[in-house]
Coordinates of C-alpha atoms and ligand atoms in Angstrom, one line a residue:
X1 CA -26.6 -27.5 47.9
X2 CA -24.5 -30.6 46.8
X3 CA -21.2 -28.8 47.0
X4 CA -21.9 -27.7 50.6
X5 CA -22.4 -31.2 51.9
X6 CA -19.4 -30.9 54.2
X7 CA -21.1 -28.1 56.0
X8 CA -24.0 -30.3 57.1
X9 CA -24.6 -31.9 60.4
X10 CA -25.3 -35.7 60.7
X11 CA -29.0 -35.2 61.4
X12 CA -29.3 -33.0 58.3
X13 CA -27.5 -35.6 56.2
X14 CA -29.8 -38.4 57.4
X15 CA -32.7 -36.4 56.0
X16 CA -31.0 -35.8 52.7
X17 CA -30.1 -39.4 52.4
X18 CA -33.6 -40.5 53.1
X19 CA -34.5 -38.3 50.1
X20 CA -32.0 -40.0 47.9
X21 CA -28.6 -38.4 48.5
X22 CA -25.8 -41.0 48.0
X23 CA -23.5 -41.2 50.9
X24 CA -20.5 -41.4 48.5
X25 CA -21.2 -37.7 47.6
X26 CA -20.7 -36.8 51.3
X27 CA -17.3 -38.6 51.3
X28 CA -16.3 -36.9 48.1
X29 CA -17.1 -33.5 49.6
X30 CA -15.0 -34.3 52.7
X31 CA -12.0 -35.7 50.8
X32 CA -12.0 -32.5 48.6
X33 CA -12.1 -30.4 51.8
X34 CA -9.3 -32.4 53.5
X35 CA -7.1 -32.2 50.4
X36 CA -7.4 -28.4 50.4
X37 CA -7.2 -27.8 54.1
X38 CA -5.5 -30.4 56.1
X39 CA -2.0 -29.6 55.2
X40 CA -2.6 -26.3 56.9
X41 CA -4.7 -27.6 59.9
X42 CA -3.2 -31.0 60.6
X43 CA -6.3 -32.4 62.2
X44 CA -5.8 -35.9 60.7
X45 CA -3.2 -38.4 61.9
X46 CA -4.5 -40.7 59.1
X47 CA -7.0 -40.2 56.3
X48 CA -8.8 -43.4 55.4
X49 CA -9.0 -43.1 51.6
X50 CA -10.9 -46.3 51.3
X51 CA -13.8 -45.3 53.6
X52 CA -17.2 -46.4 52.3
X53 CA -20.7 -47.0 53.3
X54 CA -21.5 -50.4 54.7
X55 CA -24.6 -52.3 53.8
X56 CA -27.1 -52.7 56.6
X57 CA -28.5 -49.3 57.5
X58 CA -28.4 -48.1 61.1
X59 CA -28.6 -44.8 63.1
X60 CA -25.5 -43.4 61.5
X61 CA -25.9 -45.0 58.1
X62 CA -23.5 -43.2 55.7
X63 CA -22.4 -40.6 58.1
X64 CA -18.6 -40.0 58.3
X65 CA -17.1 -40.1 61.8
X66 CA -13.4 -39.3 62.6
X67 CA -12.0 -41.3 65.5
X68 CA -9.3 -40.1 67.9
X69 CA -6.0 -41.8 67.4
X70 CA -6.1 -43.5 70.8
X71 CA -9.2 -45.5 70.0
X72 CA -8.5 -48.9 68.4
X73 CA -9.7 -49.6 64.9
X74 CA -9.0 -53.1 63.8
X75 CA -6.2 -53.3 61.2
X76 CA -5.6 -49.5 61.1
X77 CA -2.8 -47.5 62.5
X78 CA -3.6 -46.5 66.1
X79 CA -0.7 -44.7 67.6
X80 CA -1.8 -42.2 70.2
X81 CA 0.2 -39.8 68.0
X82 CA 3.3 -41.3 69.6
X83 CA 6.4 -42.6 68.0
X84 CA 6.4 -45.6 70.4
X85 CA 3.2 -46.9 68.7
X86 CA 4.2 -46.3 65.1
X87 CA 3.1 -49.2 63.0
X88 CA 0.7 -50.6 65.6
X89 CA -2.4 -52.0 64.0
X90 CA -4.8 -53.3 66.6
X91 CA -6.2 -56.8 66.1
X92 CA -9.6 -55.8 67.4
X93 CA -12.1 -52.9 67.3
X94 CA -12.8 -50.7 70.4
X95 CA -16.4 -51.3 71.5
X96 CA -17.3 -47.7 70.4
X97 CA -15.8 -48.5 67.0
X98 CA -17.7 -51.8 66.8
X99 CA -20.9 -49.9 67.6
X100 CA -20.2 -47.2 65.0
X101 CA -19.7 -49.8 62.4
X102 CA -22.9 -51.7 63.4
X103 CA -24.8 -48.5 63.0
X104 CA -23.4 -47.8 59.6
X105 CA -21.0 -45.0 60.3
X106 CA -18.2 -44.4 57.8
X107 CA -14.8 -44.2 59.5
X108 CA -13.0 -41.4 57.7
X109 CA -9.7 -41.6 59.6
X110 CA -7.8 -41.1 62.8
X111 CA -7.6 -37.7 64.5
X112 CA -4.4 -36.0 65.6
X113 CA -3.9 -35.6 69.4
X114 CA -1.4 -34.7 72.1
X115 CA 0.8 -37.7 72.6
X116 CA -1.1 -40.3 74.7
X117 CA -3.7 -37.5 75.4
X118 CA -1.2 -35.6 77.7
X119 CA -1.8 -32.0 77.0
X120 CA -4.2 -29.1 76.3
X121 CA -2.8 -27.8 73.0
X122 CA -2.2 -30.6 70.5
X123 CA 1.4 -29.6 70.2
X124 CA 3.0 -32.8 71.3
X125 CA 1.9 -35.2 68.5
X126 CA 4.6 -37.1 66.6
X127 CA 2.8 -35.9 63.5
X128 CA 3.2 -32.3 64.3
X129 CA 0.8 -29.8 65.8
X130 CA -2.9 -29.3 64.9
X131 CA -3.8 -25.7 64.3
X132 CA -7.0 -23.9 65.3
X133 CA -9.2 -23.3 62.2
X134 CA -10.2 -19.9 63.6
X135 CA -6.6 -18.7 63.7
X136 CA -3.9 -20.9 62.3
X137 CA -1.3 -19.3 64.7
X138 CA -3.2 -20.7 67.6
X139 CA -3.7 -24.1 69.3
X140 CA -7.0 -25.9 68.9
X141 CA -6.9 -27.1 72.5
X142 CA -6.2 -30.7 73.5
X143 CA -5.8 -33.4 73.7
X144 CA -8.6 -34.1 71.2
X145 CA -7.5 -31.1 69.2
X146 CA -7.5 -33.0 65.9
X147 CA -11.1 -34.1 66.4
X148 CA -12.3 -30.6 67.3
X149 CA -10.4 -28.9 64.6
X150 CA -11.7 -31.3 62.0
X151 CA -15.3 -30.7 63.0
X152 CA -14.8 -27.0 63.2
X153 CA -13.3 -26.9 59.7
X154 CA -15.9 -29.2 58.2
X155 CA -13.3 -31.8 57.3
X156 CA -15.5 -34.4 59.0
X157 CA -19.2 -34.5 60.0
X158 CA -18.7 -35.8 63.5
X159 CA -15.8 -37.1 65.7
X160 CA -15.0 -39.0 68.8
X161 CA -12.6 -37.7 71.4
X162 CA -11.5 -38.9 74.8
X163 CA -11.6 -36.8 78.0
X164 CA -9.4 -37.5 81.1
X165 CA -9.3 -34.0 82.5
X166 CA -11.0 -31.9 79.8
X167 CA -9.7 -33.2 76.5
X168 CA -13.1 -33.2 74.8
X169 CA -14.6 -30.1 76.3
X170 CA -11.6 -27.7 76.2
X171 CA -10.8 -28.2 72.5
X172 CA -14.5 -28.1 71.7
X173 CA -14.7 -24.7 73.4
X174 CA -11.6 -23.4 71.7
X175 CA -12.8 -24.5 68.3
X176 CA -16.4 -23.4 68.6
X177 CA -18.0 -26.8 68.5
X178 CA -20.0 -29.1 70.8
X179 CA -18.1 -31.7 73.0
X180 CA -19.5 -34.0 75.6
X181 CA -17.7 -36.0 78.3
X182 CA -20.2 -38.6 79.4
X183 CA -20.6 -39.9 83.0
X184 CA -17.8 -42.3 84.0
X185 CA -19.1 -45.7 83.0
X186 CA -21.6 -44.6 80.4
X187 CA -19.4 -45.4 77.5
X188 CA -17.2 -48.5 77.3
X189 CA -13.4 -47.9 77.5
X190 CA -12.6 -51.2 75.9
X191 CA -10.1 -50.5 73.1
X192 CA -9.4 -46.9 74.3
X193 CA -5.7 -46.9 75.0
X194 CA -5.6 -46.0 78.6
X195 CA -4.2 -42.8 80.0
X196 CA -5.8 -42.7 83.5
X197 CA -8.3 -45.5 83.7
X198 CA -10.4 -44.1 86.6
X199 CA -10.8 -40.8 84.7
X200 CA -10.9 -41.6 80.9
X201 CA -14.2 -41.4 79.0
X202 CA -14.9 -41.4 75.2
X203 CA -17.4 -38.9 73.9
X204 CA -18.8 -37.1 70.9
X205 CA -17.4 -33.9 69.3
X206 CA -20.0 -32.5 66.8
X207 CA -21.3 -29.4 65.1
X208 CA -24.5 -29.2 67.2
X209 CA -26.2 -30.6 70.3
X210 CA -28.5 -32.9 68.3
X211 CA -25.6 -34.6 66.7
X212 CA -23.9 -35.1 70.1
X213 CA -27.1 -36.8 71.3
X214 CA -27.3 -39.0 68.2
X215 CA -23.6 -40.1 68.5
X216 CA -23.8 -40.7 72.3
X217 CA -26.9 -42.8 71.8
X218 CA -24.8 -45.1 69.5
X219 CA -21.7 -45.4 71.6
X220 CA -23.2 -45.5 75.1
X221 CA -24.2 -48.6 77.1
X222 CA -23.1 -51.5 79.1
X223 CA -20.2 -53.6 77.8
X224 CA -19.1 -56.8 79.5
X225 CA -15.5 -56.1 78.1
X226 CA -15.2 -53.1 80.4
X227 CA -15.8 -53.8 84.1
X228 CA -16.3 -50.1 84.9
X229 CA -19.1 -49.7 82.3
X230 CA -22.4 -49.4 84.1
X231 CA -25.5 -51.4 83.2
X232 CA -28.1 -48.6 83.1
X233 CA -30.4 -48.4 80.0
X234 CA -29.5 -45.9 77.4
X235 CA -32.2 -43.3 76.8
X236 CA -33.0 -42.3 73.2
X237 CA -31.1 -39.0 73.7
X238 CA -31.8 -37.7 70.2
X239 CA -35.5 -38.1 70.1
X240 CA -36.0 -36.9 73.6
X241 CA -34.4 -33.5 73.0
X242 CA -36.6 -30.8 74.4
X243 CA -36.3 -27.1 74.1
X244 CA -37.5 -26.0 77.5
X245 CA -35.7 -25.1 80.7
X246 CA -38.6 -23.7 82.7
X247 CA -38.1 -24.5 86.4
X248 CA -34.7 -26.0 85.8
X249 CA -32.3 -25.0 88.6
X250 CA -29.1 -23.7 87.2
X251 CA -26.2 -23.6 89.7
X252 CA -23.4 -21.1 89.4
X253 CA -20.4 -21.9 91.5
X254 CA -18.6 -18.9 92.9
X255 CA -15.2 -20.7 92.8
X256 CA -15.3 -20.7 88.9
X257 CA -15.4 -16.9 88.6
X258 CA -12.0 -16.0 90.0
X259 CA -9.0 -13.9 89.2
X260 CA -7.2 -15.0 86.1
X261 CA -10.2 -15.8 84.0
X262 CA -10.3 -13.9 80.7
X263 CA -12.7 -10.9 80.8
X264 CA -14.4 -11.7 77.6
X265 CA -14.9 -15.3 78.6
X266 CA -16.4 -14.3 81.9
X267 CA -18.7 -11.8 80.2
X268 CA -19.9 -14.4 77.7
X269 CA -20.6 -16.9 80.4
X270 CA -22.5 -14.4 82.5
X271 CA -24.6 -13.4 79.5
X272 CA -25.3 -17.1 79.0
X273 CA -26.5 -17.6 82.5
X274 CA -28.9 -14.7 81.9
X275 CA -30.2 -16.4 78.8
X276 CA -31.2 -19.4 81.0
X277 CA -32.9 -17.0 83.5
X278 CA -34.8 -15.3 80.7
X279 CA -36.0 -18.7 79.5
X280 CA -37.5 -19.5 82.9
X281 CA -34.7 -21.3 84.6
X282 CA -34.0 -20.6 88.3
X283 CA -30.4 -19.4 88.8
X284 CA -28.9 -20.3 92.2
X285 CA -25.5 -19.5 93.7
X286 CA -23.7 -22.5 94.8
X287 CA -20.3 -23.3 96.3
X288 CA -17.8 -26.0 95.4
X289 CA -15.3 -25.3 98.1
X290 CA -12.5 -27.8 97.2
X291 CA -12.3 -26.6 93.6
X292 CA -8.9 -25.0 94.2
X293 CA -7.3 -28.4 94.9
X294 CA -8.6 -30.2 91.8
X295 CA -5.7 -29.5 89.5
X296 CA -3.2 -30.6 92.1
X297 CA -5.1 -33.8 92.9
X298 CA -5.5 -34.5 89.2
X299 CA -1.8 -34.1 88.5
X300 CA -1.0 -36.8 91.1
X301 CA -3.8 -39.3 90.2
X302 CA -3.5 -38.8 86.4
X303 CA 0.2 -39.4 86.1
X304 CA 0.2 -42.2 88.7
X305 CA -2.3 -44.2 86.6
X306 CA -0.5 -43.1 83.4
X307 CA 2.9 -44.4 84.6
X308 CA 1.3 -47.8 85.3
X309 CA -0.6 -47.9 82.0
X310 CA 2.4 -46.9 79.9
X311 CA 4.6 -49.6 81.4
X312 CA 3.4 -52.0 78.7
X313 CA 5.1 -50.0 75.9
X314 CA 8.5 -51.7 76.1
X315 CA 9.3 -52.6 72.5
X316 CA 8.3 -56.3 73.1
X317 CA 4.6 -56.1 72.4
X318 CA 3.6 -53.1 70.3
X319 CA 4.8 -50.6 67.8
X320 CA 8.3 -49.2 67.9
X321 CA 11.4 -51.2 69.0
X322 CA 14.8 -49.5 69.1
X323 CA 17.1 -51.3 66.7
X324 CA 20.4 -53.1 67.5
X325 CA 19.8 -53.5 71.2
X326 CA 22.6 -55.2 73.1
X327 CA 20.3 -57.1 75.4
X328 CA 16.7 -57.1 76.7
X329 CA 17.2 -54.3 79.2
X330 CA 19.0 -52.2 76.7
X331 CA 16.1 -52.7 74.3
X332 CA 13.5 -51.6 76.9
X333 CA 15.5 -48.5 77.9
X334 CA 16.3 -47.4 74.4
X335 CA 12.8 -48.1 73.1
X336 CA 11.2 -46.0 75.8
X337 CA 13.9 -43.3 75.6
X338 CA 13.5 -42.9 71.9
X339 CA 9.8 -43.7 71.6
X340 CA 8.2 -41.4 74.2
X341 CA 8.2 -37.6 73.9
X342 CA 9.0 -35.1 76.7
X343 CA 5.6 -34.7 78.2
X344 CA 5.0 -38.5 78.3
X345 CA 8.4 -38.9 80.1
X346 CA 7.4 -36.1 82.5
X347 CA 4.2 -37.9 83.4
X348 CA 5.9 -41.3 83.8
X349 CA 8.4 -39.7 86.2
X350 CA 5.8 -37.8 88.2
X351 CA 3.6 -40.8 88.5
X352 CA 6.3 -43.3 89.4
X353 CA 7.5 -40.9 92.0
X354 CA 4.1 -40.4 93.6
X355 CA 3.5 -44.2 93.7
X356 CA 6.9 -45.1 95.2
X357 CA 7.1 -46.4 98.7
X358 CA 7.4 -43.5 101.2
X359 CA 5.6 -41.1 98.9
X360 CA 2.5 -43.1 98.2
X361 CA 0.7 -42.0 101.4
X362 CA 1.9 -38.4 101.2
X363 CA 0.9 -37.8 97.6
X364 CA -1.3 -40.5 96.0
X365 CA -3.4 -41.4 99.0
X366 CA -3.8 -37.7 99.9
X367 CA -4.9 -36.9 96.3
X368 CA -7.5 -39.7 96.5
X369 CA -8.9 -38.1 99.7
X370 CA -9.1 -34.7 98.0
X371 CA -10.9 -36.5 95.1
X372 CA -13.5 -37.7 97.6
X373 CA -14.0 -34.2 98.9
X374 CA -14.5 -32.8 95.4
X375 CA -17.1 -35.5 94.8
X376 CA -18.9 -34.6 98.0
X377 CA -18.9 -30.9 97.0
X378 CA -20.9 -31.9 93.9
X379 CA -23.2 -34.2 95.8
X380 CA -24.0 -31.3 98.1
X381 CA -24.4 -28.8 95.3
X382 CA -26.8 -31.0 93.4
X383 CA -29.3 -30.8 96.3
X384 CA -29.8 -27.2 95.2
X385 CA -29.5 -27.4 91.4
X386 CA -30.1 -29.6 88.4
X387 CA -27.2 -28.4 86.3
X388 CA -24.0 -26.4 87.0
X389 CA -23.0 -23.8 84.4
X390 CA -19.4 -22.5 84.2
X391 CA -16.8 -21.4 81.6
X392 CA -15.2 -24.4 79.9
X393 CA -11.8 -22.9 79.7
X394 CA -10.4 -19.8 81.5
X395 CA -9.1 -18.3 78.2
X396 CA -9.8 -18.6 74.5
X397 CA -7.2 -20.4 72.3
X398 CA -3.6 -19.3 73.0
X399 CA -0.8 -19.1 70.6
X400 CA 1.2 -22.1 69.4
X401 CA 4.3 -22.2 71.5
X402 CA 3.0 -19.9 74.2
X403 CA 2.8 -22.5 76.9
X404 CA 4.8 -25.3 75.4
X405 CA 7.7 -24.8 77.8
X406 CA 5.7 -24.0 80.8
X407 CA 4.0 -27.2 81.9
X408 CA 2.3 -25.6 84.9
X409 CA 0.7 -22.8 82.8
X410 CA -0.5 -25.6 80.5
X411 CA -1.9 -27.7 83.3
X412 CA -4.0 -24.7 84.5
X413 CA -6.0 -24.7 81.2
X414 CA -8.1 -27.5 82.6
X415 CA -8.9 -25.9 85.9
X416 CA -12.7 -25.9 85.1
X417 CA -12.9 -29.3 83.4
X418 CA -10.9 -31.5 85.7
X419 CA -13.4 -31.6 88.6
X420 CA -16.0 -33.4 86.5
X421 CA -13.5 -36.2 85.7
X422 CA -12.5 -36.5 89.4
X423 CA -16.2 -36.7 90.4
X424 CA -17.2 -38.9 87.4
X425 CA -19.8 -36.4 86.2
X426 CA -21.0 -35.7 82.7
X427 CA -20.2 -32.3 81.2
X428 CA -20.7 -30.7 77.8
X429 CA -19.1 -27.6 76.2
X430 CA -21.2 -25.6 73.8
X431 CA -20.4 -22.4 71.9
X432 CA -21.6 -19.3 73.7
X433 CA -20.0 -16.4 71.7
X434 CA -16.8 -15.0 70.3
X435 CA -14.1 -12.7 71.6
X436 CA -13.7 -9.3 69.8
X437 CA -10.8 -10.8 67.8
X438 CA -13.1 -13.6 66.6
X439 CA -12.1 -16.6 68.8
X440 CA -14.8 -18.9 70.0
X441 CA -15.8 -19.2 73.7
X442 CA -17.3 -22.3 75.3
X443 CA -19.9 -22.8 78.0
X444 CA -19.7 -25.8 80.3
X445 CA -22.8 -27.5 81.6
X446 CA -22.4 -30.3 84.2
X447 CA -25.0 -32.6 85.8
X448 CA -25.4 -35.5 88.1
X449 CA -24.1 -38.9 87.1
X450 CA -26.2 -40.4 84.2
X451 CA -28.1 -37.1 83.8
X452 CA -26.9 -36.6 80.2
X453 CA -30.5 -36.0 79.2
X454 CA -30.7 -33.0 81.4
X455 CA -27.5 -31.7 79.9
X456 CA -28.8 -32.1 76.4
X457 CA -32.1 -30.4 77.3
X458 CA -30.3 -27.4 78.7
X459 CA -27.7 -27.3 75.9
X460 CA -30.3 -27.7 73.1
X461 CA -32.5 -25.0 74.6
X462 CA -29.6 -22.7 74.8
X463 CA -28.4 -23.4 71.3
X464 CA -31.9 -22.7 69.9
X465 CA -32.6 -19.6 71.9
X466 CA -29.4 -17.8 72.8
X467 CA -28.9 -16.0 69.6
X468 CA -25.3 -16.9 69.3
X469 CA -24.0 -15.8 65.9
X470 CA -23.6 -18.7 63.5
X471 CA -20.1 -18.2 62.1
X472 CA -17.7 -20.4 60.2
X473 CA -13.9 -20.0 60.3
X474 CA -12.5 -18.2 57.2
X475 CA -10.3 -20.8 55.7
Ligands
LIG1 N1 -4.9 -31.5 79.6 C1 -5.1 -32.5 80.6 C2 -3.8 -33.3 80.7 O1 -2.9 -32.9 80.1 C3 -6.3 -33.4 80.2 C4 -5.9 -34.3 79.1 C5 -7.1 -35.2 78.8 O2 -8.2 -35.0 79.2 N2 -6.7 -36.3 78.1 O3 -3.7 -34.3 81.4

């Protein structure tokens, strides 16, 4: 039905447009939806009211895509949801944005996020929090909370997020949508405002697995502008989707089912593992012995890189500059004091401390060694399995404010997603059920580097066969 266009997936809209649907109708449906809902949800940092279809066709011709606010779009506000970048309009497109445009996508706006992608709750944005469409008193997850909430509430068809320690997968899980962090190097980071350059990846947040495959196919691939992008051919993810896991070896790491994990989450994930078994996969117990050190290593490496990456925001080059400074040093100090929020300052302090002489060996170098151990854990495990299945997040969405003043509790929300970033692996979160109170639960599937096709195969098969109730949030 025309009035339900906002409910569609990208691949469904492609078919409708082939049969004559005008893309402007899709945009009208989304704008109407945004006008009614977004004052409640707060998923958008910016709505692009002048979005339109470009001539030229392409894989995403006429499909609206929402881009996270840390990805540069030429001439449009790109602020990382931070006061310090207010007014910054990049003079160039990120490579992913260039590719979206080339393939005909319609850029519908910028998604709200935790300031500079520091966080798991989307509460630290200078635009105010994003709320979870399933329960407006709860957080949508973070840092790509705006992207996930907008997809879950049908305010966009697809979205891009970024994931440094879980920021695509955790909000996807908490909002009941699909989110994929690609292999490190699969997608160009050129034009992604850096948080931790050795961990960051851009990836799709979508309503189903097929759309994730479609969107990854557009943004993936070698880019000479990013020296860490890898020159490996991009498979046609969307057309190679297969619904079959017979003989696939599904690894279940014992370290991911420990005390502290929510009972309903654990039960849903265990049920999901049985679904794979019933579909002919072989379930194998594996061990990732260094898992318990992942969060600690991440909170050294992540802030260390962030403190260096954020040094460029000094009032001289981009965005905000404190007024009436007495001299240059005063301008730097006041710009950074006024421009950065609390969590950004905490990360800069932590990172600078870990990198300072005398502490570098004790903290940063040690964390790098732990990172290598974690990578070795996965290398060993993948001798015995093709995919690894775990919960995405230890709990469903928590209440707004619940962890805002307890950074350590907040940091633990990413306990199951951080290892894939440290090891550079691809990982997806797909819906695998609901709690009794109606909150979505996510299932994480990881695989070897550049084995996104295997992840899609498992995720697609699960989505088609698992009999997960298709619900929409009541809004
Ligand atoms: N929540 C994690 C952090 O605060 C991960 C964020 C991310 O992936 N960008 O660092």
